[in-house]
Amino acid sequence: MQDVARRAGVTKQTVSNVVTGRVAVRPETEARVRAAIDELGYTPNLVARSLATGSTRTVGLFVPTVTTAFYAHVVEEAEDALGRQGYHLLLCTTRRDGGRARQHLAGLTSRSVDGLLIAGDQDLPGRLPLPAGARFPVVLCAWETELPGRFPVVTIDYELGGHLAGRHLRELGHERVAVLAGPAHGRRVAGLRRAFADDGLTVPDSAVHLVPASAGLAGGIAAARAALAADPDTTALFATHDVLAAGALQAARDAGRSVPRDLSVVGYDDDPAGPLSRPALTGVALPTREMARQAIELLLGAVSAPGEPVGTPRPLPPELIVRDSSGPVPRA
Amino acid sequence: MQDVARRAGVTKQTVSNVVTGRVAVRPETEARVRAAIDELGYTPNLVARSLATGSTRTVGLFVPTVTTAFYAHVVEEAEDALGRQGYHLLLCTTRRDGGRARQHLAGLTSRSVDGLLIAGDQDLPGRLPLPAGARFPVVLCAWETELPGRFPVVTIDYELGGHLAGRHLRELGHERVAVLAGPAHGRRVAGLRRAFADDGLTVPDSAVHLVPASAGLAGGIAAARAALAADPDTTALFATHDVLAAGALQAARDAGRSVPRDLSVVGYDDDPAGPLSRPALTGVALPTREMARQAIELLLGAVSAPGEPVGTPRPLPPELIVRDSSGPVPRA
DNA sequence: CTGAAAGCGCTTACAG
DNA sequence: CTGAAAGCGCTTACAG
């Protein structure tokens, strides 16, 4: 910067003024300065600027993992929304490990991020008090279980998604549904139940089969097999995420049941592979990217208006995409 | 820091000494300082330290996307390897867009990252001169096409993977193979051809079907259909990545050909869903995480020993995982 | 082993 | 509109 100033015949304060644009400078002076910048290939040193201004133009993002389509899209959309405003992304995958999250939090704090977005129920805000030095806003997104309440949250109406799936099955005449449920998916199941309750039907606890988070496709296959064995009269399977639904499709095939003729399968999450499975999967599609975009905008808003209270927007509505894996209840 | 010093009755230089451990301090003094740090909840300000030392303990990672299993694993493994040494990760997904990459590069430069890892052929180092201010080491990984040569690269022996697949098919007696090839997968195809050439057979260009990068599963289905239509006597399909192989499996089913009885299918990439497809996919497994780990270690080595030349390690060998989608050539 | 001083590269009031 | 000065929170030789 000093070099640029010398070359342009001004002081570095003037250079700073043209770079930041905070103070107007005479056009001809500005031209000289810009010329010097180009000739010298000067790039402002953001770490020095950060020390002076207190803003790093960097935000942290916590996700449990990046290996699922859902979180991969959250990451990409967050990065895009950030980039549009000149921010960069410090990525932290927590792997649902509290110790790891704590370490990352300390790292982000000492690096003075301007804000932090925590995506996915991670049980962090409850257990994880922010370090003393943490003076940045925090926003939560993709939150499904009880809300911590300490932070604004941009999330999806997961219960509505379940309700859409349930109503769809009811409209097709299904009365006996089994559920393959991942952990923390209580709202999705509650929505399905509400749709059945709307018609005076109950989905008993015995029809809900829980699958551990890490079980993956194999877990879906096993759970679907168990569900069909437990109640052979089941005519529909509702999976609380698409990996489980894909497993259900395979288990149905293995059991010699044709989808959707003998059995309907409805998924949840709109995994990009869903439309291409055979049969193409009917399922609940989530406004993932929209959610991530809004969350970043909320966070950046809080960054630039420190004191002001930020309102939590209403949960975003999912949609039901009807494809080929669901059909009318088979006639007994 | 000043507060800590005051509370411990020393100067801040002494506090710095105990925090960095660079200069030994008397045990009792150190104890007083540590106590003050704990009481005040002091966290060192890394941006100030960075300005003073020139090191940010942050590295940039360029990936084309984060929505494929391959790159998701690269990101997670890189983050792990970085975290072990106290580094944080600035993630940039380039989406194979030069303009976007250029912008990110400028951002990383002005943020003074300590190093940059570029994963995946991105045609960047050729077209993208580093900004003048960029004084950090760059390492490439997962590079498959011609190497830029300007930077060390940690990659995989992609040609060997193709050879393993080809030898496997030859051992099963296959003579007519069709190839579904993604762009930039020339080495994988070359390896397959070499295996056939080892036995005096040729894989003609007409048997190689190119699929655009963005075509996904639908592209694989279409290409496989085209391949089977072009040469109905084909007994084996080699796909240069698993999404294409999954498409091939579906196209085979649609065409009424049973895998592996009528047709063998071999994939490449070891997508986690491969073992769970029906039939389970035979394919080439890549040492993705090992590669990412080594790349970060190489990069961090270059960071801490600026002048020294870094050697490019030999490409990592893939492995063939034989599952159920490949079998003996059907008898004519 | 500890303290006083300079400096990292910027920005920000504050005079002129 | 431009220049001189102080300061952001650290580290680093350099004396004592």
XYZ file of C-alpha atoms in Angstrom, chain A:
332
model
C 0.000 0.000 0.000
C 2.874 2.275 0.853
C 4.383 1.480 -2.540
C 1.140 2.275 -4.281
C 0.926 5.565 -2.426
C 4.467 6.514 -3.339
C 3.935 5.647 -6.974
C 0.738 7.689 -7.122
C 2.351 10.537 -5.255
C -0.131 10.481 -2.374
C -0.172 9.098 1.153
C -1.455 5.671 1.966
C -4.491 7.157 3.643
C -5.568 8.386 0.253
C -5.012 4.951 -1.214
C -7.186 3.548 1.537
C -9.840 6.101 0.681
C -10.028 5.078 -2.951
C -9.970 1.372 -2.130
C -12.719 1.530 0.474
C -14.639 4.327 -1.228
C -15.549 5.645 2.174
C -14.261 9.132 1.487
C -14.554 10.766 -1.909
C -11.283 11.680 -3.624
C -10.664 13.949 -6.577
C -11.212 12.040 -9.857
C -7.730 12.669 -11.205
C -6.130 11.573 -7.931
C -8.258 8.467 -7.925
C -7.204 7.670 -11.487
C -3.532 7.962 -10.535
C -4.051 5.709 -7.552
C -5.929 3.102 -9.573
C -3.226 3.109 -12.196
C -0.592 2.519 -9.532
C -2.680 -0.329 -8.081
C -2.898 -2.024 -11.444
C 0.747 -1.553 -12.276
C 1.882 -2.945 -8.965
C -0.755 -5.701 -8.860
C -1.684 -4.567 -5.399
C -4.210 -6.665 -3.454
C -5.400 -5.293 -0.144
C -4.411 -7.408 2.834
C -7.668 -8.476 4.406
C -6.126 -9.669 7.629
C -4.744 -6.219 8.314
C -8.075 -4.728 7.398
C -9.810 -7.192 9.675
C -7.642 -6.222 12.585
C -8.449 -2.587 12.019
C -12.166 -2.962 11.348
C -13.059 -6.020 13.350
C -14.733 -7.698 10.386
C -13.214 -10.688 8.608
C -15.857 -11.134 5.899
C -15.789 -14.802 6.730
C -18.513 -16.932 8.264
C -18.445 -20.410 9.734
C -20.811 -23.199 8.706
C -21.445 -26.265 10.856
C -22.960 -29.293 9.151
C -23.056 -32.839 10.524
C -21.585 -34.175 7.300
C -21.224 -33.282 3.683
C -21.815 -36.763 2.295
C -25.571 -36.548 1.947
C -27.300 -34.724 -0.878
C -29.206 -32.578 1.606
C -26.188 -31.107 3.367
C -24.150 -30.925 0.176
C -26.828 -28.624 -1.190
C -26.925 -26.593 1.988
C -23.174 -26.059 1.723
C -23.238 -25.077 -1.931
C -26.147 -22.728 -1.565
C -24.668 -21.111 1.526
C -21.405 -20.603 -0.302
C -23.233 -18.980 -3.217
C -25.245 -16.630 -1.026
C -22.111 -15.700 0.882
C -20.049 -15.153 -2.233
C -22.586 -12.714 -3.595
C -21.768 -10.442 -0.689
C -18.028 -10.983 -0.723
C -17.934 -13.437 2.155
C -15.999 -16.653 2.373
C -16.919 -19.900 4.046
C -15.075 -21.699 6.821
C -16.508 -25.210 6.709
C -16.748 -27.440 9.755
C -18.253 -30.911 9.586
C -19.097 -31.905 13.122
C -19.894 -35.586 12.456
C -22.353 -35.171 15.325
C -19.432 -35.147 17.707
C -19.651 -32.608 20.517
C -15.918 -32.514 21.195
C -15.160 -31.886 17.584
C -17.760 -29.131 17.449
C -16.314 -27.482 20.514
C -12.860 -27.426 18.981
C -14.179 -25.923 15.791
C -16.073 -23.324 17.743
C -12.906 -22.262 19.489
C -11.102 -22.078 16.165
C -13.813 -19.959 14.600
C -13.905 -17.686 17.604
C -10.201 -16.966 17.610
C -10.358 -16.463 13.860
C -13.061 -13.864 14.498
C -15.674 -15.077 12.046
C -18.408 -12.530 11.464
C -21.151 -15.092 11.983
C -21.983 -18.767 12.314
C -24.642 -20.875 10.634
C -25.411 -24.207 12.281
C -27.280 -26.577 9.993
C -29.035 -29.658 11.287
C -30.102 -30.635 14.771
C -26.812 -30.938 16.447
C -27.662 -30.519 20.021
C -24.982 -27.894 20.090
C -26.515 -24.650 21.236
C -27.810 -26.407 24.321
C -24.624 -28.093 25.367
C -22.196 -25.809 23.727
C -21.972 -22.441 25.384
C -20.279 -20.078 23.006
C -16.761 -19.213 24.130
C -16.433 -15.968 26.051
C -14.764 -14.260 23.124
C -17.524 -15.169 20.685
C -19.112 -11.912 19.670
C -20.809 -12.970 16.466
C -24.402 -13.743 15.591
C -25.507 -17.360 15.258
C -28.336 -18.635 13.067
C -29.722 -22.158 13.018
C -31.190 -23.960 10.041
C -32.697 -27.320 9.103
C -33.758 -27.680 12.710
C -36.287 -30.396 13.334
C -36.434 -31.243 17.016
C -37.222 -28.828 19.836
C -35.769 -25.427 19.181
C -33.105 -24.049 21.488
C -34.815 -20.672 21.388
C -31.627 -18.740 21.946
C -31.045 -18.181 18.254
C -33.115 -17.365 15.184
C -33.820 -20.399 13.058
C -34.681 -20.875 9.403
C -36.210 -24.261 8.934
C -38.716 -26.395 7.096
C -42.202 -27.410 8.124
C -41.257 -31.062 8.502
C -44.594 -31.960 10.026
C -46.410 -30.623 6.970
C -44.257 -32.871 4.781
C -45.430 -35.881 6.742
C -48.995 -34.683 6.455
C -48.734 -34.333 2.674
C -47.419 -37.878 2.424
C -50.173 -39.180 4.686
C -52.939 -37.391 2.857
C -51.660 -38.727 -0.436
C -51.788 -42.285 0.875
C -55.238 -41.728 2.313
C -56.489 -40.398 -0.983
C -55.252 -43.591 -2.579
C -57.291 -45.515 -0.037
C -54.506 -46.915 2.106
C -55.426 -47.779 5.680
C -52.479 -49.842 6.905
C -49.209 -48.022 6.612
C -45.859 -48.887 8.119
C -43.262 -46.234 8.826
C -39.483 -46.465 8.500
C -38.228 -43.642 10.659
C -34.785 -42.180 11.143
C -33.874 -40.689 14.514
C -35.037 -37.134 15.142
C -37.762 -37.512 12.547
C -40.618 -37.355 15.011
C -42.332 -34.480 13.255
C -42.426 -36.253 9.928
C -44.116 -39.213 11.581
C -46.465 -36.936 13.523
C -47.569 -35.321 10.259
C -48.353 -38.664 8.708
C -50.325 -39.673 11.770
C -52.281 -36.449 11.702
C -53.329 -37.122 8.112
C -54.609 -40.546 9.111
C -56.252 -39.120 12.214
C -58.073 -36.631 9.978
C -59.928 -39.673 8.657
C -60.355 -41.304 12.044
C -57.546 -43.817 11.561
C -54.606 -44.496 13.834
C -51.076 -45.498 12.996
C -50.036 -47.660 15.937
C -46.590 -47.463 17.470
C -46.022 -51.046 16.409
C -46.132 -49.886 12.784
C -43.273 -47.438 13.295
C -39.850 -48.959 12.775
C -36.886 -46.932 13.943
C -33.624 -47.015 12.024
C -30.318 -45.696 13.414
C -28.795 -42.659 11.718
C -25.801 -44.503 10.339
C -27.688 -47.514 9.007
C -27.911 -46.240 5.441
C -29.453 -48.232 2.643
C -28.870 -51.539 4.380
C -30.807 -50.240 7.367
C -33.712 -49.344 5.120
C -33.760 -52.803 3.592
C -33.715 -54.469 7.000
C -36.400 -52.200 8.448
C -38.684 -52.670 5.453
C -38.263 -56.415 5.642
C -39.112 -56.331 9.337
C -42.132 -54.121 8.718
C -43.533 -56.391 6.034
C -42.945 -59.452 8.181
C -44.571 -57.860 11.212
C -47.705 -56.938 9.297
C -48.132 -58.692 5.949
C -51.317 -56.712 5.328
C -49.418 -53.461 5.104
C -50.199 -51.765 1.796
C -47.972 -48.729 2.092
C -44.538 -47.832 3.425
C -43.626 -44.289 4.449
C -39.902 -43.659 4.835
C -38.728 -40.523 6.629
C -35.817 -40.149 4.251
C -35.031 -41.297 0.758
C -32.194 -43.653 1.573
C -34.657 -45.648 3.651
C -37.171 -45.468 0.817
C -34.607 -46.835 -1.616
C -34.031 -49.687 0.809
C -37.778 -50.246 0.985
C -37.940 -50.514 -2.794
C -35.313 -53.242 -2.746
C -36.846 -55.086 0.158
C -40.173 -55.074 -1.667
C -38.550 -56.524 -4.742
C -36.781 -59.154 -2.663
C -40.081 -60.067 -1.039
C -41.698 -60.436 -4.440
C -44.043 -57.518 -3.941
C -44.554 -55.288 -6.910
C -44.427 -51.524 -6.368
C -46.867 -49.804 -6.659
C -49.325 -52.597 -7.509
C -48.953 -54.566 -4.283
C -47.298 -51.941 -2.169
C -46.906 -48.161 -2.254
C -43.683 -46.518 -1.122
C -43.362 -42.824 -0.269
C -40.038 -41.188 0.514
C -38.948 -37.903 2.061
C -36.109 -35.521 1.154
C -36.133 -35.467 -2.593
C -32.789 -37.090 -3.077
C -31.733 -36.366 -6.678
C -31.628 -40.103 -7.406
C -35.283 -40.516 -6.431
C -36.782 -39.744 -9.830
C -34.421 -42.243 -11.420
C -35.043 -45.242 -9.222
C -37.298 -47.959 -10.587
C -40.085 -47.300 -10.011
C -39.452 -43.574 -9.712
C -39.962 -42.580 -6.101
C -42.947 -40.590 -4.885
C -41.788 -38.370 -2.070
C -41.713 -35.154 -0.112
C -39.411 -32.541 -1.650
C -37.707 -30.068 0.657
C -36.881 -26.440 -0.198
C -33.291 -27.042 0.830
C -31.496 -24.405 -1.195
C -34.119 -21.784 -0.468
C -33.716 -22.494 3.218
C -29.947 -22.172 3.089
C -30.198 -18.959 1.123
C -32.609 -17.389 3.591
C -30.505 -18.515 6.522
C -27.412 -16.824 5.141
C -29.352 -13.668 4.384
C -30.709 -13.598 7.913
C -27.225 -14.155 9.299
C -25.639 -11.465 7.148
C -28.439 -9.121 8.128
C -27.620 -9.713 11.771
C -23.948 -9.163 11.010
C -24.518 -5.738 9.524
C -27.104 -4.631 12.085
C -25.618 -5.900 15.347
C -28.068 -4.604 17.874
C -31.340 -5.180 16.091
C -33.495 -8.171 16.882
C -33.872 -10.666 14.043
C -37.204 -12.322 13.449
C -37.433 -16.036 12.851
C -39.259 -16.549 9.573
C -42.033 -19.108 9.348
C -40.955 -22.642 8.423
C -40.740 -23.239 4.685
C -43.323 -25.579 3.165
C -42.221 -28.803 1.479
C -44.058 -30.269 -1.504
C -45.209 -33.732 -2.446
C -43.884 -35.036 -5.744
C -46.002 -37.884 -7.020
C -44.124 -40.318 -9.230
C -44.506 -44.045 -9.816
C -43.933 -45.740 -6.485
C -47.349 -44.978 -5.048
C -50.729 -46.161 -6.288
C -54.219 -47.140 -5.219
C -54.566 -49.592 -2.385
C -54.783 -53.116 -3.808
C -58.301 -54.596 -3.620
C -58.489 -57.385 -1.100
